[in-house]
Coordinates of C-alpha atoms and ligand atoms in Angstrom, one line a residue:
Chain A
X1 CA 78.4 -8.6 196.6
X2 CA 78.6 -4.9 196.9
X3 CA 78.6 -2.6 193.9
X4 CA 79.8 1.0 193.7
X5 CA 78.3 3.0 190.9
X6 CA 80.0 6.3 190.0
X7 CA 77.3 8.8 189.1
X8 CA 77.6 10.7 185.9
X9 CA 76.5 14.4 186.2
X10 CA 77.6 17.9 185.3
X11 CA 77.4 19.4 188.7
X12 CA 73.9 20.6 187.9
X13 CA 71.9 17.5 187.1
X14 CA 72.2 13.7 187.3
X15 CA 72.7 12.2 183.9
X16 CA 70.2 9.6 182.9
X17 CA 73.1 7.3 182.0
X18 CA 73.5 6.8 185.8
X19 CA 70.1 5.1 185.9
X20 CA 71.2 2.8 183.1
X21 CA 74.3 1.9 185.1
X22 CA 72.3 1.2 188.2
X23 CA 70.3 -1.1 186.1
X24 CA 73.5 -3.0 185.1
X25 CA 74.4 -3.1 188.8
X26 CA 71.0 -4.7 189.5
X27 CA 71.6 -7.3 186.9
X28 CA 74.8 -8.2 188.7
X29 CA 73.0 -8.3 192.0
X30 CA 74.0 -7.1 195.5
X31 CA 73.9 -3.9 197.5
X32 CA 74.3 -0.8 195.3
X33 CA 76.0 2.3 196.5
X34 CA 76.3 5.4 194.4
X35 CA 79.3 7.8 194.6
X36 CA 78.6 11.3 193.6
X37 CA 81.9 13.2 193.2
X38 CA 81.9 16.8 192.1
X39 CA 81.5 20.4 193.4
X40 CA 78.2 21.6 195.0
X41 CA 76.5 18.3 194.3
X42 CA 74.0 18.2 197.1
X43 CA 71.0 18.2 194.7
X44 CA 72.6 15.5 192.6
X45 CA 73.1 13.3 195.6
X46 CA 69.5 13.8 196.5
X47 CA 68.4 12.8 193.0
X48 CA 70.7 9.7 193.1
X49 CA 69.1 8.7 196.5
X50 CA 65.7 8.6 194.9
X51 CA 66.8 6.2 192.1
X52 CA 65.3 2.7 192.3
X53 CA 67.5 0.1 194.0
X54 CA 70.1 2.4 195.5
X55 CA 71.2 1.5 199.0
X56 CA 73.4 4.4 200.0
X57 CA 74.7 7.5 198.3
X58 CA 78.3 8.6 199.1
X59 CA 79.1 12.2 198.4
X60 CA 82.6 13.6 197.7
X61 CA 81.9 17.3 197.4
X62 CA 85.1 19.3 196.7
X63 CA 86.6 21.7 194.2
X64 CA 89.2 19.0 193.4
X65 CA 86.4 17.0 191.6
X66 CA 84.6 20.0 190.1
X67 CA 85.9 19.4 186.6
X68 CA 86.1 15.7 186.9
X69 CA 89.9 15.6 186.4
X70 CA 90.8 12.0 185.9
X71 CA 93.9 12.1 188.1
X72 CA 91.8 13.2 191.2
X73 CA 88.7 11.1 190.5
X74 CA 90.9 8.1 189.8
X75 CA 92.5 8.3 193.2
X76 CA 89.2 8.9 195.0
X77 CA 87.4 6.1 193.3
X78 CA 90.3 3.6 193.8
X79 CA 90.2 4.5 197.5
X80 CA 86.5 4.4 198.0
X81 CA 86.0 1.4 195.7
X82 CA 88.6 -1.0 197.1
X83 CA 86.0 -2.4 199.5
X84 CA 83.6 -3.3 196.8
X85 CA 83.3 -6.3 194.5
X86 CA 82.3 -4.2 191.4
X87 CA 82.9 -0.6 190.4
X88 CA 80.7 0.6 187.6
X89 CA 80.3 3.8 185.6
X90 CA 78.9 4.9 182.3
X91 CA 81.1 4.7 179.2
X92 CA 80.8 8.5 178.6
X93 CA 83.9 10.5 178.1
X94 CA 84.2 11.2 181.8
X95 CA 84.0 7.5 182.7
X96 CA 86.3 6.5 179.9
X97 CA 88.8 9.0 181.2
X98 CA 89.1 8.2 184.9
X99 CA 88.0 4.5 185.1
X100 CA 91.1 2.9 183.6
X101 CA 93.1 4.9 186.2
X102 CA 91.0 3.3 188.9
X103 CA 91.7 -0.2 187.4
X104 CA 95.4 0.4 187.2
X105 CA 95.6 1.8 190.7
X106 CA 93.8 -1.3 192.0
X107 CA 95.9 -3.5 189.7
X108 CA 92.9 -5.1 188.0
X109 CA 91.6 -5.3 184.5
X110 CA 88.8 -3.1 183.2
X111 CA 85.9 -4.5 181.2
X112 CA 84.9 -1.6 178.8
X113 CA 81.5 -0.8 177.4
X114 CA 79.5 -3.8 178.5
X115 CA 76.0 -4.3 177.0
X116 CA 74.9 -7.3 179.0
X117 CA 75.6 -9.0 182.3
X118 CA 75.8 -12.8 182.2
X119 CA 76.8 -13.4 185.8
X120 CA 78.7 -11.6 188.5
X121 CA 82.0 -12.1 186.6
X122 CA 80.9 -12.6 183.0
X123 CA 79.9 -9.7 180.7
X124 CA 79.1 -9.1 177.1
X125 CA 80.7 -6.3 175.1
X126 CA 81.0 -5.4 171.4
X127 CA 84.5 -5.4 169.8
X128 CA 85.7 -4.5 166.3
X129 CA 83.2 -1.7 166.0
X130 CA 80.4 -4.0 166.9
X131 CA 81.2 -6.5 164.2
X132 CA 81.7 -9.1 166.9
X133 CA 80.2 -9.5 170.3
X134 CA 82.5 -11.0 173.0
X135 CA 81.6 -12.7 176.2
X136 CA 84.4 -12.1 178.7
X137 CA 85.1 -13.4 182.2
X138 CA 87.0 -11.3 184.6
X139 CA 89.1 -13.1 187.2
X140 CA 90.2 -10.1 189.4
X141 CA 88.6 -9.8 192.8
X142 CA 87.4 -6.3 192.0
X143 CA 85.6 -5.9 188.6
X144 CA 86.1 -2.5 187.1
X145 CA 83.5 -1.9 184.4
X146 CA 82.2 0.8 182.1
X147 CA 78.7 0.3 181.0
X148 CA 77.2 1.3 177.6
X149 CA 74.0 3.0 178.7
X150 CA 72.0 1.8 175.6
X151 CA 72.5 -1.8 176.7
X152 CA 70.3 -1.4 179.8
X153 CA 66.9 0.0 180.4
X154 CA 67.2 2.7 183.1
X155 CA 65.9 2.1 186.6
X156 CA 63.1 4.4 187.8
X157 CA 64.4 7.8 188.8
X158 CA 61.9 8.1 191.6
X159 CA 60.8 5.9 194.5
X160 CA 64.0 5.1 196.2
X161 CA 65.1 6.4 199.6
X162 CA 68.8 5.8 200.0
X163 CA 70.7 7.3 202.8
X164 CA 73.2 10.0 202.0
X165 CA 76.7 10.0 203.5
X166 CA 79.3 12.7 203.2
X167 CA 82.9 11.6 202.6
X168 CA 85.8 13.7 203.6
X169 CA 88.3 12.1 201.3
X170 CA 90.0 14.9 199.3
X171 CA 92.3 13.6 196.5
X172 CA 94.1 16.3 194.7
X173 CA 96.9 14.7 192.7
X174 CA 98.3 18.0 191.6
X175 CA 99.1 16.8 188.2
X176 CA 96.5 18.6 186.1
X177 CA 94.3 21.7 186.2
X178 CA 91.3 22.9 184.4
X179 CA 91.9 25.7 181.8
X180 CA 88.6 26.1 180.1
X181 CA 85.8 24.6 178.1
X182 CA 83.7 25.2 175.1
X183 CA 80.3 23.6 175.7
X184 CA 78.0 23.3 172.8
X185 CA 74.8 24.8 174.0
X186 CA 71.5 23.5 172.8
X187 CA 67.9 23.3 173.9
X188 CA 67.4 20.0 172.2
X189 CA 67.4 16.7 174.0
X190 CA 70.7 15.1 175.0
X191 CA 72.0 13.1 172.0
X192 CA 72.9 10.0 174.1
X193 CA 69.4 9.6 175.6
X194 CA 67.0 11.2 173.1
X195 CA 64.0 9.3 171.8
X196 CA 64.6 10.6 168.3
X197 CA 67.9 11.5 166.6
X198 CA 68.4 13.2 163.3
X199 CA 71.9 13.0 161.9
X200 CA 73.5 14.6 158.9
X201 CA 76.6 13.5 157.0
X202 CA 78.9 14.7 154.4
X203 CA 76.0 14.9 152.0
X204 CA 74.8 18.0 153.9
X205 CA 77.7 19.9 152.2
X206 CA 78.2 22.6 154.8
X207 CA 77.2 23.7 158.3
X208 CA 74.7 26.2 157.1
X209 CA 72.6 23.4 155.5
X210 CA 72.3 21.7 158.9
X211 CA 69.7 24.4 159.7
X212 CA 67.3 22.4 157.6
X213 CA 67.8 19.4 159.9
X214 CA 67.5 21.6 163.0
X215 CA 64.1 22.7 161.9
X216 CA 63.0 19.1 161.4
X217 CA 64.6 18.1 164.8
X218 CA 62.7 20.9 166.6
X219 CA 59.5 19.8 165.0
X220 CA 60.0 16.2 166.3
X221 CA 61.7 17.0 169.6
X222 CA 64.8 15.2 168.3
X223 CA 68.4 15.5 169.2
X224 CA 71.0 16.2 166.4
X225 CA 73.8 13.9 165.5
X226 CA 76.4 13.7 162.7
X227 CA 78.8 11.4 161.0
X228 CA 82.5 11.8 161.4
X229 CA 82.9 13.2 158.0
X230 CA 80.5 16.1 158.9
X231 CA 82.4 16.8 162.1
X232 CA 85.8 16.6 160.4
X233 CA 84.7 19.0 157.7
X234 CA 83.7 21.4 160.5
X235 CA 80.0 21.4 159.7
X236 CA 79.1 20.7 163.3
X237 CA 80.8 20.3 166.7
X238 CA 82.6 17.1 167.7
X239 CA 80.1 16.1 170.4
X240 CA 77.6 15.4 167.7
X241 CA 79.6 12.5 166.2
X242 CA 77.8 9.2 166.4
X243 CA 79.8 6.0 165.9
X244 CA 82.4 3.6 167.1
X245 CA 84.6 6.3 168.4
X246 CA 81.8 8.9 169.1
X247 CA 78.5 8.6 170.8
X248 CA 76.5 5.4 170.9
X249 CA 72.8 6.0 170.5
X250 CA 69.8 3.7 170.4
X251 CA 66.7 5.9 170.0
X252 CA 63.2 4.9 169.0
X253 CA 63.8 6.6 165.7
X254 CA 67.2 7.4 164.0
X255 CA 67.1 9.4 160.8
X256 CA 70.3 9.4 158.7
X257 CA 70.5 12.0 156.1
X258 CA 73.3 12.2 153.6
X259 CA 75.2 9.5 155.5
X260 CA 76.7 6.5 153.6
X261 CA 76.6 4.1 156.5
X262 CA 80.3 3.2 157.1
X263 CA 80.7 0.4 159.6
X264 CA 82.2 2.9 162.1
X265 CA 79.0 5.0 161.9
X266 CA 76.7 1.9 162.1
X267 CA 78.5 0.9 165.3
X268 CA 77.0 3.9 167.0
X269 CA 73.4 3.6 165.9
X270 CA 72.5 0.2 164.6
X271 CA 70.6 -0.7 167.9
X272 CA 68.1 2.1 167.2
X273 CA 64.5 0.7 167.1
X274 CA 63.6 2.2 163.7
X275 CA 66.1 3.5 161.2
X276 CA 65.3 5.9 158.4
X277 CA 67.8 6.7 155.7
X278 CA 67.6 9.4 153.0
X279 CA 70.4 9.2 150.5
X280 CA 70.6 9.8 146.8
X281 CA 72.8 6.7 146.2
X282 CA 70.6 3.6 146.2
X283 CA 73.7 1.5 146.8
X284 CA 74.7 3.3 150.0
X285 CA 75.3 0.7 152.8
X286 CA 73.0 2.6 155.2
X287 CA 70.1 1.1 153.3
X288 CA 71.1 -2.3 154.5
X289 CA 70.2 -1.4 158.1
X290 CA 67.4 1.1 157.3
X291 CA 63.8 0.0 158.0
X292 CA 62.6 2.8 155.7
X293 CA 64.9 4.0 152.9
X294 CA 64.2 6.9 150.7
X295 CA 66.4 7.3 147.6
X296 CA 66.3 11.0 147.0
X297 CA 68.2 14.2 146.9
X298 CA 68.2 15.4 150.5
X299 CA 67.8 19.0 149.4
X300 CA 64.4 18.2 148.0
X301 CA 63.5 15.5 150.5
X302 CA 64.3 17.3 153.8
X303 CA 62.0 20.3 153.1
X304 CA 59.3 18.0 152.0
X305 CA 59.8 15.9 155.2
X306 CA 59.3 19.0 157.2
X307 CA 56.1 19.9 155.4
X308 CA 54.7 16.4 155.8
X309 CA 55.6 16.3 159.4
X310 CA 53.8 19.5 160.1
X311 CA 50.7 17.9 158.7
X312 CA 50.7 15.0 161.2
X313 CA 52.5 16.4 164.3
Chain B
X1 CA 112.4 16.9 174.7
X2 CA 111.9 13.2 174.1
X3 CA 108.6 11.9 172.9
X4 CA 107.5 8.2 173.2
X5 CA 104.7 7.0 170.9
X6 CA 103.0 3.6 171.3
X7 CA 101.6 2.0 168.2
X8 CA 99.5 -1.1 167.9
X9 CA 99.2 -3.5 165.0
X10 CA 95.5 -4.1 164.3
X11 CA 93.2 -5.3 161.5
X12 CA 93.0 -2.7 158.8
X13 CA 89.9 -0.5 159.4
X14 CA 88.6 -1.2 155.9
X15 CA 88.4 -4.9 156.4
X16 CA 85.1 -6.5 157.0
X17 CA 85.5 -8.5 160.2
X18 CA 84.3 -12.0 160.3
X19 CA 83.7 -14.1 163.4
X20 CA 85.2 -17.6 163.3
X21 CA 82.7 -20.4 162.9
X22 CA 83.8 -22.0 166.2
X23 CA 83.1 -18.7 168.0
X24 CA 86.6 -18.4 169.5
X25 CA 87.4 -15.0 167.9
X26 CA 87.5 -13.2 164.7
X27 CA 89.3 -14.5 161.6
X28 CA 92.6 -12.8 161.3
X29 CA 94.2 -15.3 158.8
X30 CA 95.3 -13.6 155.6
X31 CA 93.6 -10.4 156.7
X32 CA 95.2 -7.0 156.0
X33 CA 96.8 -5.6 159.1
X34 CA 97.8 -2.0 159.7
X35 CA 98.7 0.6 162.3
X36 CA 95.7 1.4 164.5
X37 CA 94.4 4.7 163.0
X38 CA 94.6 6.5 166.4
X39 CA 98.2 5.5 166.6
X40 CA 98.9 7.0 163.2
X41 CA 97.5 10.3 164.6
X42 CA 99.8 9.9 167.6
X43 CA 102.9 9.4 165.3
X44 CA 101.9 12.4 163.2
X45 CA 101.5 14.6 166.3
X46 CA 105.0 13.6 167.5
X47 CA 106.5 14.4 164.1
X48 CA 104.8 17.8 164.0
X49 CA 106.2 18.5 167.5
X50 CA 109.6 17.7 166.2
X51 CA 109.2 19.8 163.1
X52 CA 108.2 22.7 165.4
X53 CA 111.4 22.1 167.3
X54 CA 109.5 21.1 170.5
X55 CA 110.5 17.4 170.3
X56 CA 114.1 16.4 169.9
X57 CA 113.7 12.7 169.6
X58 CA 110.8 10.4 168.8
X59 CA 110.9 6.8 170.1
X60 CA 108.2 4.5 168.9
X61 CA 107.2 1.3 170.7
X62 CA 105.0 -1.6 169.8
X63 CA 104.1 -4.7 171.7
X64 CA 103.1 -8.0 170.0
X65 CA 104.4 -10.6 167.5
X66 CA 107.3 -10.2 165.2
X67 CA 105.1 -8.7 162.5
X68 CA 104.6 -5.5 164.6
X69 CA 108.0 -4.5 163.3
X70 CA 106.1 -3.5 160.1
X71 CA 104.2 -0.9 162.0
X72 CA 107.3 0.3 163.8
X73 CA 109.0 0.7 160.4
X74 CA 106.0 2.7 159.1
X75 CA 106.3 5.0 162.1
X76 CA 110.0 5.4 161.4
X77 CA 109.2 6.2 157.8
X78 CA 106.8 8.9 159.0
X79 CA 109.6 10.5 161.0
X80 CA 110.2 8.6 164.3
X81 CA 113.9 8.2 165.1
X82 CA 114.1 4.9 166.8
X83 CA 112.0 1.8 167.5
X84 CA 111.4 -0.6 170.4
X85 CA 109.7 -3.8 169.8
X86 CA 108.5 -5.8 172.8
X87 CA 108.0 -9.2 171.3
X88 CA 105.5 -11.6 172.4
X89 CA 103.0 -14.0 170.7
X90 CA 100.7 -14.0 173.7
X91 CA 97.6 -11.9 173.9
X92 CA 98.5 -8.6 175.6
X93 CA 95.6 -6.9 177.4
X94 CA 95.5 -3.2 178.2
X95 CA 96.8 -3.5 181.8
X96 CA 99.8 -5.6 180.7
X97 CA 100.4 -3.2 177.8
X98 CA 100.4 -0.3 180.2
X99 CA 102.9 -2.2 182.5
X100 CA 105.2 -2.9 179.6
X101 CA 105.0 0.7 178.5
X102 CA 105.7 1.9 182.0
X103 CA 108.9 -0.1 182.0
X104 CA 109.9 1.6 178.7
X105 CA 109.0 5.0 180.2
X106 CA 111.3 4.3 183.2
X107 CA 114.1 3.5 180.8
X108 CA 113.6 6.2 178.3
X109 CA 112.3 9.0 180.5
X110 CA 110.3 10.8 177.8
X111 CA 108.7 14.1 178.5
X112 CA 105.6 13.2 176.6
X113 CA 104.0 9.9 175.8
X114 CA 101.4 9.8 173.0
X115 CA 99.0 6.9 172.5
X116 CA 95.9 6.4 170.5
X117 CA 92.7 6.8 172.5
X118 CA 91.4 3.4 171.4
X119 CA 92.4 0.3 169.6
X120 CA 89.9 -0.4 166.8
X121 CA 90.0 -4.2 167.5
X122 CA 89.4 -4.4 171.3
X123 CA 87.8 -1.0 171.4
X124 CA 89.1 -0.8 175.0
X125 CA 90.1 2.8 175.4
X126 CA 92.2 2.1 178.5
X127 CA 95.9 1.8 177.9
X128 CA 96.9 5.5 178.0
X129 CA 95.0 6.2 181.2
X130 CA 96.4 3.1 182.8
X131 CA 99.9 4.0 181.9
X132 CA 99.4 7.5 183.2
X133 CA 98.1 6.1 186.6
X134 CA 101.0 3.6 186.9
X135 CA 103.6 6.2 186.2
X136 CA 101.9 8.9 188.3
X137 CA 101.5 11.2 185.3
X138 CA 98.7 13.5 184.3
X139 CA 96.7 12.6 181.2
X140 CA 95.1 14.5 178.4
X141 CA 92.8 12.0 176.7
X142 CA 90.8 12.3 173.4
X143 CA 93.1 15.2 172.4
X144 CA 92.2 17.5 169.6
X145 CA 95.0 20.0 170.3
X146 CA 98.3 19.7 172.1
X147 CA 100.4 22.7 173.0
X148 CA 103.6 22.3 174.9
X149 CA 104.4 25.4 177.0
X150 CA 107.6 25.1 179.1
X151 CA 107.1 22.5 181.8
X152 CA 103.4 22.1 181.0
X153 CA 101.3 20.9 178.2
X154 CA 97.8 22.2 177.4
X155 CA 95.6 19.6 175.9
X156 CA 92.2 20.3 174.4
X157 CA 89.9 17.3 174.8
X158 CA 86.9 16.1 172.9
X159 CA 84.3 15.4 175.6
X160 CA 80.6 14.7 175.6
X161 CA 79.5 18.3 176.0
X162 CA 82.0 19.8 173.6
X163 CA 85.7 20.7 174.2
X164 CA 87.6 20.9 177.5
X165 CA 91.2 22.1 178.0
X166 CA 93.4 20.9 180.8
X167 CA 97.0 21.9 181.7
X168 CA 99.2 19.0 182.7
X169 CA 102.6 18.9 184.3
X170 CA 105.3 17.3 182.2
X171 CA 106.0 14.4 181.8
X172 CA 102.4 13.6 180.7
X173 CA 100.4 11.1 178.7
X174 CA 98.3 12.2 175.8
X175 CA 95.8 10.1 173.9
X176 CA 94.7 11.1 170.4
X177 CA 91.2 11.7 169.0
X178 CA 90.3 12.0 165.3
X179 CA 90.5 15.7 164.9
X180 CA 94.0 16.2 166.4
X181 CA 95.7 16.1 162.9
X182 CA 95.5 14.5 159.5
X183 CA 98.4 11.9 159.2
X184 CA 100.7 12.2 156.3
X185 CA 101.7 9.3 154.0
X186 CA 105.3 8.0 154.1
X187 CA 107.3 8.9 151.0
X188 CA 109.3 6.2 149.2
X189 CA 112.7 7.7 150.1
X190 CA 111.6 7.9 153.8
X191 CA 110.5 4.3 153.7
X192 CA 114.0 3.3 152.4
X193 CA 115.7 5.5 155.1
X194 CA 113.5 3.9 157.8
X195 CA 115.0 0.5 157.1
X196 CA 118.3 1.8 158.5
X197 CA 116.9 3.4 161.6
X198 CA 117.6 1.5 164.9
X199 CA 115.0 -0.9 166.2
X200 CA 115.6 -2.7 169.5
X201 CA 113.8 -5.9 170.3
X202 CA 113.2 -7.2 173.8
X203 CA 110.8 -9.5 175.6
X204 CA 108.4 -8.7 178.4
X205 CA 110.7 -10.7 180.7
X206 CA 113.6 -8.4 179.8
X207 CA 111.4 -5.6 181.2
X208 CA 110.4 -7.6 184.2
X209 CA 106.8 -7.8 183.3
X210 CA 104.8 -11.0 183.4
X211 CA 102.0 -11.5 180.9
X212 CA 99.1 -12.7 183.0
X213 CA 95.8 -12.0 181.4
X214 CA 93.0 -11.2 183.8
X215 CA 90.2 -11.4 181.3
X216 CA 89.3 -14.6 179.3
X217 CA 87.2 -14.5 176.3
X218 CA 84.6 -17.3 176.5
X219 CA 83.1 -16.7 173.1
X220 CA 82.8 -14.3 170.2
X221 CA 79.7 -14.1 168.2
X222 CA 78.4 -12.2 165.2
X223 CA 76.0 -9.4 166.1
X224 CA 72.3 -9.9 165.6
X225 CA 71.6 -8.7 162.1
X226 CA 68.8 -6.3 161.4
X227 CA 65.8 -7.3 159.3
X228 CA 66.1 -5.8 155.9
X229 CA 63.7 -2.9 155.5
X230 CA 61.8 -1.4 152.6
X231 CA 62.3 1.4 150.2
X232 CA 59.6 4.0 150.3
X233 CA 58.6 5.9 147.1
X234 CA 58.4 9.4 148.5
X235 CA 58.4 11.5 151.6
X236 CA 54.6 11.2 152.1
X237 CA 54.9 7.4 152.3
X238 CA 57.8 7.7 154.7
X239 CA 55.9 9.9 157.1
X240 CA 52.8 7.7 156.8
X241 CA 54.9 4.6 157.6
X242 CA 56.5 6.3 160.6
X243 CA 53.2 7.4 161.9
X244 CA 51.0 4.4 161.2
X245 CA 53.2 1.4 160.8
X246 CA 56.3 2.0 163.1
X247 CA 54.3 4.4 165.3
X248 CA 57.4 6.3 166.3
X249 CA 56.1 9.8 165.6
Ligands
LIG1 C1 89.4 5.0 163.4 C2 88.2 5.5 162.7 C3 87.1 5.8 163.5 C4 85.9 6.3 162.9 N1 84.9 6.6 163.8 C5 83.7 7.1 163.2 C6 82.6 7.4 164.0 O1 82.6 7.3 165.2 N2 81.5 7.9 163.4 C7 81.4 8.0 162.0 O2 80.3 8.4 161.5 N3 82.4 7.7 161.2 C8 83.6 7.2 161.8 N4 84.6 7.0 161.0 C9 84.6 7.4 159.6 C10 83.8 6.4 158.6 O3 84.7 5.4 158.2 C11 83.3 7.2 157.4 O4 84.4 7.8 156.8 C12 82.3 8.2 157.8 O5 81.3 7.7 158.6 C13 81.6 8.8 156.5 O6 80.7 9.8 156.8 P1 79.5 10.2 155.8 O7 78.7 9.0 155.6 O8 78.9 11.4 156.2 O9 80.3 10.5 154.4 P2 80.4 9.7 153.0 O10 80.8 8.3 153.2 O11 81.1 10.6 152.1 O12 78.9 9.7 152.6 C14 78.1 10.8 152.2 C15 76.8 10.2 151.7 O13 75.9 11.3 151.4 C16 75.2 11.0 150.2 N5 74.8 12.2 149.6 C17 75.6 13.2 149.0 N6 74.9 14.2 148.5 C18 73.6 13.9 148.8 C19 72.4 14.5 148.5 N7 72.3 15.7 147.9 N8 71.2 13.9 148.8 C20 71.2 12.7 149.4 N9 72.4 12.1 149.7 C21 73.5 12.6 149.4 C22 76.2 10.2 149.4 O14 75.4 9.3 148.5 C23 76.9 9.4 150.4 O15 76.3 8.1 150.7 C24 85.8 6.5 161.5 C25 86.9 6.1 160.7 C26 88.1 5.6 161.3 C27 89.2 5.2 160.5
LIG2 N1 100.1 -3.9 172.0 C1 100.3 -2.6 171.9 N2 101.4 -2.1 171.4 C2 101.6 -0.8 171.4 N3 100.7 0.1 171.8 C3 99.6 -0.3 172.3 C4 99.3 -1.7 172.4 N4 98.1 -1.9 173.0 C5 97.6 -0.6 173.2 N5 98.5 0.3 172.8 C6 98.4 1.8 172.8 O1 97.2 2.1 173.6 C7 96.3 2.8 172.8 C8 94.9 2.5 173.3 O2 94.6 1.1 173.2 P1 93.4 0.3 174.0 O3 93.5 0.8 175.4 O4 93.7 -1.1 173.8 O5 92.2 0.7 173.3 C9 96.6 2.4 171.4 O6 96.1 3.3 170.4 C10 98.1 2.3 171.4 O7 98.7 3.6 171.4

């Protein structure tokens, strides 16, 4: 078996999710090659070559891949991937965008968002917002798979010494072009891989009040998240949404503040190691998954939380 | 310009899903079904494009059993002009759905195809991208804004780092995210009018597509449930527990 992992990166650094995907590839077993497609990605290819268990790094360095346009990446990966038994990438928004194109171009099914490998053709994935866990068997000769990073412990980032090979395949489908982006800038850890996440919901009432949470987050070195209701109301940007249709997180500690705990929200965080909920409604469903629940008005509890943390951190 | 919208019949998002005791799937008997929420957003976007004079005709298509016609009628009540039902009682996976939709695209030649980004039952998030690849179209997935501008469409997309805008040649595929719009409700007069709107039924075979699932579900289980936790009396106890019991800070 030979497995092609498509690296997730932003042209400046390799995303940790790639290491989780390599771990999924190791669970399948076989030679693991990593494809780094992007623009000016030399350093990323070097980082990928150091990852544990990687055999070879293939590099497609071209402006056509600079913004990860799915039309171009889809053609590239379908071409490079057709000699492999498995093609894997992380189920981030980039992977979700281009990977189904790869599957369609190869005329194979895609298995989305796997959280476990049972064997080379059988995988486990949540369905119905995590209310059910399906074991599915793929019969196609090439398995196209997106991997939920929280399902797999990452391989070591250092220690490997894969060879690096430049590809000269340029696929520019000419169907789409990049216009612009609004990247939320933050010095906090990346939400998807942070050890601690603090999320606010509709109970926060407005965007201004999220500053209270930011202070606590900075004290703890936490990433910030939110419920859909908080994003829809415009309190915080979309990339903070945790849930079925947002980001999936599984930190050591997840703190939900003013979040009721709708099933769609739980789908994104219920694999966290320890869950804390602060909510003034003692009937809120979030308390059913919380290890530590505090029934309180958040506008009193959050400043107290900050004071108490200062004492111990 | 003609707009094609794909709508899927799924379990209502408010229903508490239960896994069947024999682990073959989830219990759908006597469960409330509805249009996939992302498809509602897709229909709404098409209707708004029509209200702006950008779209001239909205065709809505659904694949699945006879009962899917309910969701097509809902879309017609919301403002779609005509329905296509591709009827089958077999399980249709995303690749087949994309092939069936491709056949419809070839017949109807829409300028824009709008789908939901994700079905809330399979949670696949594949069909729109597959359709785009099969038809050689560009795609704007996870859209939070769609602006048609001559022979192009600009799509703002919700991505991990924030927002990204792409320009696509038309025809193109768009898949909807939650913030694209807030779907309206159908009014009673419109529900009545929708009953008279044309709805064509056809089979996958009529479209020359064979339903041949590539994935088989071996079993479906309930997720591991979390141990019930405790309520703490105050913030001091909370911080003490986090530090000394859970040891996560
Ligand atoms: C297709 C679809 C996809 C979805 N995807 C997602 C998703 O990915 N992520 C997601 O989060 N949701 C998602 N949702 C939405 C989900 O169903 C809920 O509507 C949402 O999670 C509710 O957010 P909330 O808990 O912040 O708001 P609410 O449910 O309104 O809860 C607010 C909570 O704050 C508490 N509160 C209010 N004031 C205070 C105070 N002063 N002190 C303490 N507590 C207070 C209240 O008691 C309440 O429990 C999705 C829905 C659909 C239909
Ligand atoms: N059976 C179906 N009938 C109509 N549209 C579908 C069907 N399956 C998927 N779709 C469309 O594809 C979108 C994404 O579905 P999926 O790839 O299954 O998550 C849905 O929101 C629909 O717009």
